[in-house]
PDB file of C-alpha atoms in Angstrom:
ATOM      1  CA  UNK A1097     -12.718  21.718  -0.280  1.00 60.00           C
ATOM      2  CA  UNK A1098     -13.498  18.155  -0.194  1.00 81.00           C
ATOM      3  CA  UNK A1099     -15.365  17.702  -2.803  1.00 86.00           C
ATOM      4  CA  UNK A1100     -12.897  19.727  -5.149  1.00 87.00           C
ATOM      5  CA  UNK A1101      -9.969  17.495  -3.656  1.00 86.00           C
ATOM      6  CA  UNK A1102     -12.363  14.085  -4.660  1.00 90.00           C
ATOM      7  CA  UNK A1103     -13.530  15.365  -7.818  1.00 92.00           C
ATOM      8  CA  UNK A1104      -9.763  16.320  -8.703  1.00 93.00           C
ATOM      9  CA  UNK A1105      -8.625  12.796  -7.750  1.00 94.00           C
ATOM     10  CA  UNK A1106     -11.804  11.010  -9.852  1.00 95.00           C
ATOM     11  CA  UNK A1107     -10.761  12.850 -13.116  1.00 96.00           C
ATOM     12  CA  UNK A1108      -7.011  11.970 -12.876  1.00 97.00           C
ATOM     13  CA  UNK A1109      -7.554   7.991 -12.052  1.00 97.00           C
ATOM     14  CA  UNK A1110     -10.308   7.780 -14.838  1.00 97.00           C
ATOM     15  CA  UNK A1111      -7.577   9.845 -17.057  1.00 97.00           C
ATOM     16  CA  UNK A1112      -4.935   6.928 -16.288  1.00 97.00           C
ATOM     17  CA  UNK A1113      -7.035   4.109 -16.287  1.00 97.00           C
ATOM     18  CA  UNK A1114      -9.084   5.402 -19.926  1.00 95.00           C
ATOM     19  CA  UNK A1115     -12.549   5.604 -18.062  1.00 96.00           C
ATOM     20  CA  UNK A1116     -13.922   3.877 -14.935  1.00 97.00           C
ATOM     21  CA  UNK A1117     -10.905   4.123 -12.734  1.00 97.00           C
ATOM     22  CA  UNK A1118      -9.275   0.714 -12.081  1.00 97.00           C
ATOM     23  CA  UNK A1119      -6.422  -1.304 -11.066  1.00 98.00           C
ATOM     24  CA  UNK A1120      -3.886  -1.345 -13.879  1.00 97.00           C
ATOM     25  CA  UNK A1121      -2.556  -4.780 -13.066  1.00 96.00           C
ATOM     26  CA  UNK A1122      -5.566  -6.698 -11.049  1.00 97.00           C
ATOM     27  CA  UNK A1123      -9.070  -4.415 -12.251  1.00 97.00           C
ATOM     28  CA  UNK A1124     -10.077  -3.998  -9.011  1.00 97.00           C
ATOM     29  CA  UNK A1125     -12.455  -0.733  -9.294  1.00 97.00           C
ATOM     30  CA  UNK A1126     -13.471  -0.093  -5.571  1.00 96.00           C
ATOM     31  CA  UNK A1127     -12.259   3.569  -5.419  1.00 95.00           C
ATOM     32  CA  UNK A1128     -10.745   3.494  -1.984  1.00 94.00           C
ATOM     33  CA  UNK A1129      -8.495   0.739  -3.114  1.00 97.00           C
ATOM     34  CA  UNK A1130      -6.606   3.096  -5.581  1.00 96.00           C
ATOM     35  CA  UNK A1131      -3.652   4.955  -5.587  1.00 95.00           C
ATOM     36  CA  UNK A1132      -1.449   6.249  -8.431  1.00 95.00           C
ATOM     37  CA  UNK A1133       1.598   4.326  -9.033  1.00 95.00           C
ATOM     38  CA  UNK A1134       5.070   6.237 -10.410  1.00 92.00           C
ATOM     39  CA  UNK A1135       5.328   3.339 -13.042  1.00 92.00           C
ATOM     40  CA  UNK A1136       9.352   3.750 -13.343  1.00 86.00           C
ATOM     41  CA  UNK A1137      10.109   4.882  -9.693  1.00 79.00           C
ATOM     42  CA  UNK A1138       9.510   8.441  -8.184  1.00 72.00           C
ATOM     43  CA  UNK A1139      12.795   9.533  -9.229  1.00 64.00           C
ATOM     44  CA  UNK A1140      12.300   9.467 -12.664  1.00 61.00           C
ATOM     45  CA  UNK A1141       8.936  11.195 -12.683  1.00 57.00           C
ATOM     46  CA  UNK A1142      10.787  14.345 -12.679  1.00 61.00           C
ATOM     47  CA  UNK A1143       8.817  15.767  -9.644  1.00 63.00           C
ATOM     48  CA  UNK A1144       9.982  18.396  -7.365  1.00 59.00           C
ATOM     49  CA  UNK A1145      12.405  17.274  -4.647  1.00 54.00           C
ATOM     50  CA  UNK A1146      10.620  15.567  -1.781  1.00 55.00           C
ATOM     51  CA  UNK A1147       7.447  13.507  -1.429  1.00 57.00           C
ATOM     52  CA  UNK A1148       4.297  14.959  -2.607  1.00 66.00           C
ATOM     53  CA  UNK A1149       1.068  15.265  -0.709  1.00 82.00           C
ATOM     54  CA  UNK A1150      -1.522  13.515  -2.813  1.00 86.00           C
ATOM     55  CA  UNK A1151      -3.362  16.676  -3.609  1.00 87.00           C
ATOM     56  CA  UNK A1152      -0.307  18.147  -5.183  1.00 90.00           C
ATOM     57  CA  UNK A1153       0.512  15.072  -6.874  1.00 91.00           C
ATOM     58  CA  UNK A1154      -2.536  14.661  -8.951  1.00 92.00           C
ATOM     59  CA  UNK A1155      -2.932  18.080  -9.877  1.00 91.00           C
ATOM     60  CA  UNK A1156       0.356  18.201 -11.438  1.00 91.00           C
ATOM     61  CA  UNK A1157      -0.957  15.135 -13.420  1.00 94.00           C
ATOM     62  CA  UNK A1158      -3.975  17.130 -14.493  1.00 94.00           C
ATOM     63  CA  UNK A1159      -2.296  20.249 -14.920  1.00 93.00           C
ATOM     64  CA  UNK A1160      -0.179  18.297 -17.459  1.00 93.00           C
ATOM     65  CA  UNK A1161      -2.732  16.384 -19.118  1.00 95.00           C
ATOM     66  CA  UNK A1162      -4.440  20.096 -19.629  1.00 95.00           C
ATOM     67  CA  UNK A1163      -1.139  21.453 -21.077  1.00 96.00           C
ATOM     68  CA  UNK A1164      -0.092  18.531 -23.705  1.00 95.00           C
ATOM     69  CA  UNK A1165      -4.189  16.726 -24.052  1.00 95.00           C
ATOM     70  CA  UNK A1166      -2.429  13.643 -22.769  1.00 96.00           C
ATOM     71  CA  UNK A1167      -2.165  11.552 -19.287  1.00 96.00           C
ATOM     72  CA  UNK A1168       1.382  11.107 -18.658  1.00 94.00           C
ATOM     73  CA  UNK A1169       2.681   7.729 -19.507  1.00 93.00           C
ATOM     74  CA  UNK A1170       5.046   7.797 -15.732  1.00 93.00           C
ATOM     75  CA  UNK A1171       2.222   7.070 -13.667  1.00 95.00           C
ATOM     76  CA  UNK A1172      -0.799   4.678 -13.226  1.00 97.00           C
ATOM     77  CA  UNK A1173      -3.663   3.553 -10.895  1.00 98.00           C
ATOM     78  CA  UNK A1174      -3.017   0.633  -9.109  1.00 97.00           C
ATOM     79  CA  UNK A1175      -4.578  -0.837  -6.119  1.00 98.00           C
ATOM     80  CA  UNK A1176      -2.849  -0.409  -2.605  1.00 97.00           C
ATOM     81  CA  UNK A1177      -1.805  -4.093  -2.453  1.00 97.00           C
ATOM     82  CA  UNK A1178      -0.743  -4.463  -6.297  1.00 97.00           C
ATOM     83  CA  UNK A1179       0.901  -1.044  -6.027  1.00 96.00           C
ATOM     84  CA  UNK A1180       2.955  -2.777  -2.459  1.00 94.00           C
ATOM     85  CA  UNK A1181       3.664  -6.222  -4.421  1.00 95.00           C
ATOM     86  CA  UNK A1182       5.280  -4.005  -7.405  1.00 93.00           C
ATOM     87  CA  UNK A1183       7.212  -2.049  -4.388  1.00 89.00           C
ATOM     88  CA  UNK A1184       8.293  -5.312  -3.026  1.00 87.00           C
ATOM     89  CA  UNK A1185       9.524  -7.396  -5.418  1.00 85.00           C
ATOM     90  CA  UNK A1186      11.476  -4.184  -7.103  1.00 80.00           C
ATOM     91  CA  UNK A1187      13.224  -3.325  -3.775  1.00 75.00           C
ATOM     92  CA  UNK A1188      14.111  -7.126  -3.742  1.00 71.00           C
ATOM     93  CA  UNK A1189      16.006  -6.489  -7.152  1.00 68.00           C
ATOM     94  CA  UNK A1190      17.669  -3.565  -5.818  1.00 69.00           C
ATOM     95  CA  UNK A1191      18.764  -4.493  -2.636  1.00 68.00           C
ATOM     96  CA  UNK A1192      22.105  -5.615  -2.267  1.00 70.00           C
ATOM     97  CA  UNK A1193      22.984  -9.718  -2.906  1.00 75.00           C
ATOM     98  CA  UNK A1194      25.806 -10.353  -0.679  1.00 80.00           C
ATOM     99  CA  UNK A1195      25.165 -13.403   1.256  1.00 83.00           C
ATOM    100  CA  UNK A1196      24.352 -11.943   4.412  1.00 83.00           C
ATOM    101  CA  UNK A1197      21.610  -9.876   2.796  1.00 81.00           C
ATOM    102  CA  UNK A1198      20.182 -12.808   1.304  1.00 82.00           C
ATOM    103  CA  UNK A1199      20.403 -14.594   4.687  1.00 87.00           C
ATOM    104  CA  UNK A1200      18.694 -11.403   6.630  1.00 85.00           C
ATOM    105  CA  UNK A1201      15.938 -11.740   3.560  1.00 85.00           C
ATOM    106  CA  UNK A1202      15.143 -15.050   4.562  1.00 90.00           C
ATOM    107  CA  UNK A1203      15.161 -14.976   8.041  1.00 92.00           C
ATOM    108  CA  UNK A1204      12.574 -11.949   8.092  1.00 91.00           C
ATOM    109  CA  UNK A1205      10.648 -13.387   5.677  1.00 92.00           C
ATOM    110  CA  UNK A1206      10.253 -16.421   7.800  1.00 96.00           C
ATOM    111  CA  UNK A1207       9.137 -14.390  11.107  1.00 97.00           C
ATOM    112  CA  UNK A1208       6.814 -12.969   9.030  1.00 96.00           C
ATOM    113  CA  UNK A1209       4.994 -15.957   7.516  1.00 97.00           C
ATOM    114  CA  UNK A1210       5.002 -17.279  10.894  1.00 97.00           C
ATOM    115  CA  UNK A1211       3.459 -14.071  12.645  1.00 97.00           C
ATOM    116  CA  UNK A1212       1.086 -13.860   9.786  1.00 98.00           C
ATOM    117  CA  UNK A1213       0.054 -17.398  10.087  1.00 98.00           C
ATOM    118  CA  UNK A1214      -0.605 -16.807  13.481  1.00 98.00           C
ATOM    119  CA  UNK A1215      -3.154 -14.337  13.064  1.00 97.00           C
ATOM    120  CA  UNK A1216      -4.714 -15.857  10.330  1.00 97.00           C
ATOM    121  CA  UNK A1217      -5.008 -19.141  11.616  1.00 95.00           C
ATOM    122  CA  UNK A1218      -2.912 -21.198   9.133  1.00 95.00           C
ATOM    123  CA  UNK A1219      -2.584 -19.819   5.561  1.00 96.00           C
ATOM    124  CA  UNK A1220      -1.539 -16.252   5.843  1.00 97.00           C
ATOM    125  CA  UNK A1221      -4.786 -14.495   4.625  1.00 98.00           C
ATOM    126  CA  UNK A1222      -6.224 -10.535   5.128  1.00 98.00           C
ATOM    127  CA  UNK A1223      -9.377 -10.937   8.049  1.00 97.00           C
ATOM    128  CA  UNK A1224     -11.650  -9.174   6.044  1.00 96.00           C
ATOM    129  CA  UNK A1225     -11.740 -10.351   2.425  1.00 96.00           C
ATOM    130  CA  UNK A1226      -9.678 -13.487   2.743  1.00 97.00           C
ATOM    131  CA  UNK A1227      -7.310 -12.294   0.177  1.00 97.00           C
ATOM    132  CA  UNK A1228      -4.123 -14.791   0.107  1.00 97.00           C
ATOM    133  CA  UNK A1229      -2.948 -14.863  -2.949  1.00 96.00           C
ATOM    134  CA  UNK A1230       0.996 -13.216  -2.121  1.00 96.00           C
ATOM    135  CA  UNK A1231       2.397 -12.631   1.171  1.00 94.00           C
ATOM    136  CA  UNK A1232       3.566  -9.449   0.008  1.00 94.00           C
ATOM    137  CA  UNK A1233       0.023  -7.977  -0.066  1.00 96.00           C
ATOM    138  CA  UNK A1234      -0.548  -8.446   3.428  1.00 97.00           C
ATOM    139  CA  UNK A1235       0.077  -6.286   6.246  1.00 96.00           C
ATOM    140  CA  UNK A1236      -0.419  -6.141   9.935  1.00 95.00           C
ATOM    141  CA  UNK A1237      -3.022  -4.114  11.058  1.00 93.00           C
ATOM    142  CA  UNK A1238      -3.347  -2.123  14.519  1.00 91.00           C
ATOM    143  CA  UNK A1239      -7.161  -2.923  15.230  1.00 89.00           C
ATOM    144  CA  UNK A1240      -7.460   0.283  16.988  1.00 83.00           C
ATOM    145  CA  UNK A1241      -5.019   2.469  15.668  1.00 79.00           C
ATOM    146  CA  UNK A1242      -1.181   2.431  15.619  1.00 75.00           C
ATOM    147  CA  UNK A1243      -1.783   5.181  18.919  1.00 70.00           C
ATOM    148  CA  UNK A1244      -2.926   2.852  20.909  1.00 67.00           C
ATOM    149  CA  UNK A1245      -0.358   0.218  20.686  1.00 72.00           C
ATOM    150  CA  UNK A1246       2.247  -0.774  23.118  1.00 72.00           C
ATOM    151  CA  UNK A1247       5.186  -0.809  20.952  1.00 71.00           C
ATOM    152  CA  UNK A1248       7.639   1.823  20.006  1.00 71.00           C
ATOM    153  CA  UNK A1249       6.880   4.627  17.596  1.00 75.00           C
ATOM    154  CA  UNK A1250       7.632   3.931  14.240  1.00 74.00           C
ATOM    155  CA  UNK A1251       8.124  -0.045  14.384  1.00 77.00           C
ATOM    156  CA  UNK A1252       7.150  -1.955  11.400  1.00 78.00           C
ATOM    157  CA  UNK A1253       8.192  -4.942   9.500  1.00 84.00           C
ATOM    158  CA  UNK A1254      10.731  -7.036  11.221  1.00 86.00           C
ATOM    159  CA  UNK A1255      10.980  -5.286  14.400  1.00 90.00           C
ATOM    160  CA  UNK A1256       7.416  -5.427  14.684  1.00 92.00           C
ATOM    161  CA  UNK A1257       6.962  -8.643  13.445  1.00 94.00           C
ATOM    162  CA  UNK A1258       9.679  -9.772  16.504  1.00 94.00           C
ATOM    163  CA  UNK A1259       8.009  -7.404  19.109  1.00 93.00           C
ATOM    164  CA  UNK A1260       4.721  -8.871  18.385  1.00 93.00           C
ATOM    165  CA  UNK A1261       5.945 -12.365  19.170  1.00 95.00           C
ATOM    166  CA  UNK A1262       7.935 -11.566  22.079  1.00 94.00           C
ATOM    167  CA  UNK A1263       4.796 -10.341  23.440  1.00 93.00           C
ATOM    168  CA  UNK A1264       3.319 -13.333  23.327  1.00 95.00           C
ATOM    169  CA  UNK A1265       0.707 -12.894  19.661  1.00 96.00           C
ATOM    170  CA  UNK A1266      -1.090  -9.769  21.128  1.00 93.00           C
ATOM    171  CA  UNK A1267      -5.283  -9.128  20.056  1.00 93.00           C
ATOM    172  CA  UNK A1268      -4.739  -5.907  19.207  1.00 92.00           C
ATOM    173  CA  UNK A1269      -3.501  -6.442  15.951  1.00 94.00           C
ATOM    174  CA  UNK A1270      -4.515  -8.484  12.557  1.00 96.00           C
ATOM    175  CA  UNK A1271      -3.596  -9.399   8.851  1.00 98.00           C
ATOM    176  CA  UNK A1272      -5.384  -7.374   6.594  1.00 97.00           C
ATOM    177  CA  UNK A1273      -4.679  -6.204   2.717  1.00 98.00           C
ATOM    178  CA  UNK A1274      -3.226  -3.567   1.730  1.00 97.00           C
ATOM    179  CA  UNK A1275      -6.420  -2.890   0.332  1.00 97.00           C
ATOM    180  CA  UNK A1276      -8.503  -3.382   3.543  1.00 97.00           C
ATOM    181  CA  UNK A1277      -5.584  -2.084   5.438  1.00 95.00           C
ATOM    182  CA  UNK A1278      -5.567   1.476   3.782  1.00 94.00           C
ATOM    183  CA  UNK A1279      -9.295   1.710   3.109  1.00 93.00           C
ATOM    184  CA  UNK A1280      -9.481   0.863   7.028  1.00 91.00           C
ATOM    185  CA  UNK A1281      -7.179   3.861   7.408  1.00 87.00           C
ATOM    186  CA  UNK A1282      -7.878   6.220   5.385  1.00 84.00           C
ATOM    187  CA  UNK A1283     -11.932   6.147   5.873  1.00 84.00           C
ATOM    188  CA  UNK A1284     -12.828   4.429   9.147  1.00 85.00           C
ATOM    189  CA  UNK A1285     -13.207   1.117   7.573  1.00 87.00           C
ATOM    190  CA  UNK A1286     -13.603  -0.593   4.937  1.00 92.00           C
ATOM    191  CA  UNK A1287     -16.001  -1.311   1.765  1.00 92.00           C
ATOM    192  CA  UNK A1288     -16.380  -4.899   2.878  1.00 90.00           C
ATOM    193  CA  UNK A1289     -17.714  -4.251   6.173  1.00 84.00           C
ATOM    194  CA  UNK A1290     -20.693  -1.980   4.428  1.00 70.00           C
ATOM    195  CA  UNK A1291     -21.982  -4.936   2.794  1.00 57.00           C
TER     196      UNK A1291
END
């Protein structure tokens, strides 16, 4: 069932990207660094209601490639951490622009250069490939899996970003990627640790 799932998968990104399956925006081509991007915005993919498992999701894309000879122009491969800088600075856009908002913005965005720096040692920068080149790429990563943290279920961004400095900058976490961070996830760890 595996193998169908990958081989599924490896058809549809080398459908979108015309060939060797790559990053739309940066060319990355490590496969587990690749996820299909709804170019506009889920909602006007004109999916079924609710979030699709990624199985389902790509063959619907096949199933209409197979039915009109074309890839669908609504989606694209891009890596993990272009696909989360896209998501970021669109749900900037969106977000609403009163000044508190703005103010809230900042003040996250502050904790989180600070948290990051922390962990990286100066520049904020992912601990496995040394990527730095937009905040908004990065993540923090639960060394040993989100399980077997302290924290509360379901904490990310700023509430983890304060929890982790309240408790004092704990080891069990680190900067990585998205990238890194998903491959890390996903597979057990990541491409760059193989070589």
């Amino acid at each position: 069932r595996n193998q169908a799932y990958e081989r599924v998968k490896r058809e549809v990104f080398s459908g979108l990207s015309s060939g060797e399956p790559e990053c739309a925006h940066c060319k990355e081509t490590e496969f587990l660094f690749l996820t299909i991007d709804h170019v506009d915005g889920r909602k006007t993919a004109k999916e079924k209601r609710g979030v699709m498992k990624s199985k389902e999701l790509y063959q619907t894309i096949r199933r209409e490639f197979n039915k009109t000879g074309k890839w669908p122009d609504r989606y694209q491969v891009l890596c993990y951490t272009c696909n989360m800088i896209k998501e970021r600075k669109l749900w900037r856009y969106i977000r609403t622009m009163t000044p508190g908002s703005i103010l809230t913005r900042k003040s996250r965005d502050k904790l989180k250069r600070e948290v990051f720096s922390h962990y990286s040692n100066g520049e904020p920068k992912c601990a496995c490939c040394e990527w730095d080149e937009d905040m908004d790429g990065l993540s923090i990563d639960h060394k040993h899996g989100r399980k077997n943290t302290k924290h509360p279920k379901g904490m990310s961004s700023g509430p983890l970003y304060r929890h982790i400095k309240k408790e004092g900058y704990p080891a069990e976490y680190r900067v990585l990627c998205l990238n890194c961070n998903a491959a890390s996830g996903h597979h057990g760890k990541c491409p760059h640790e193989e070589s």
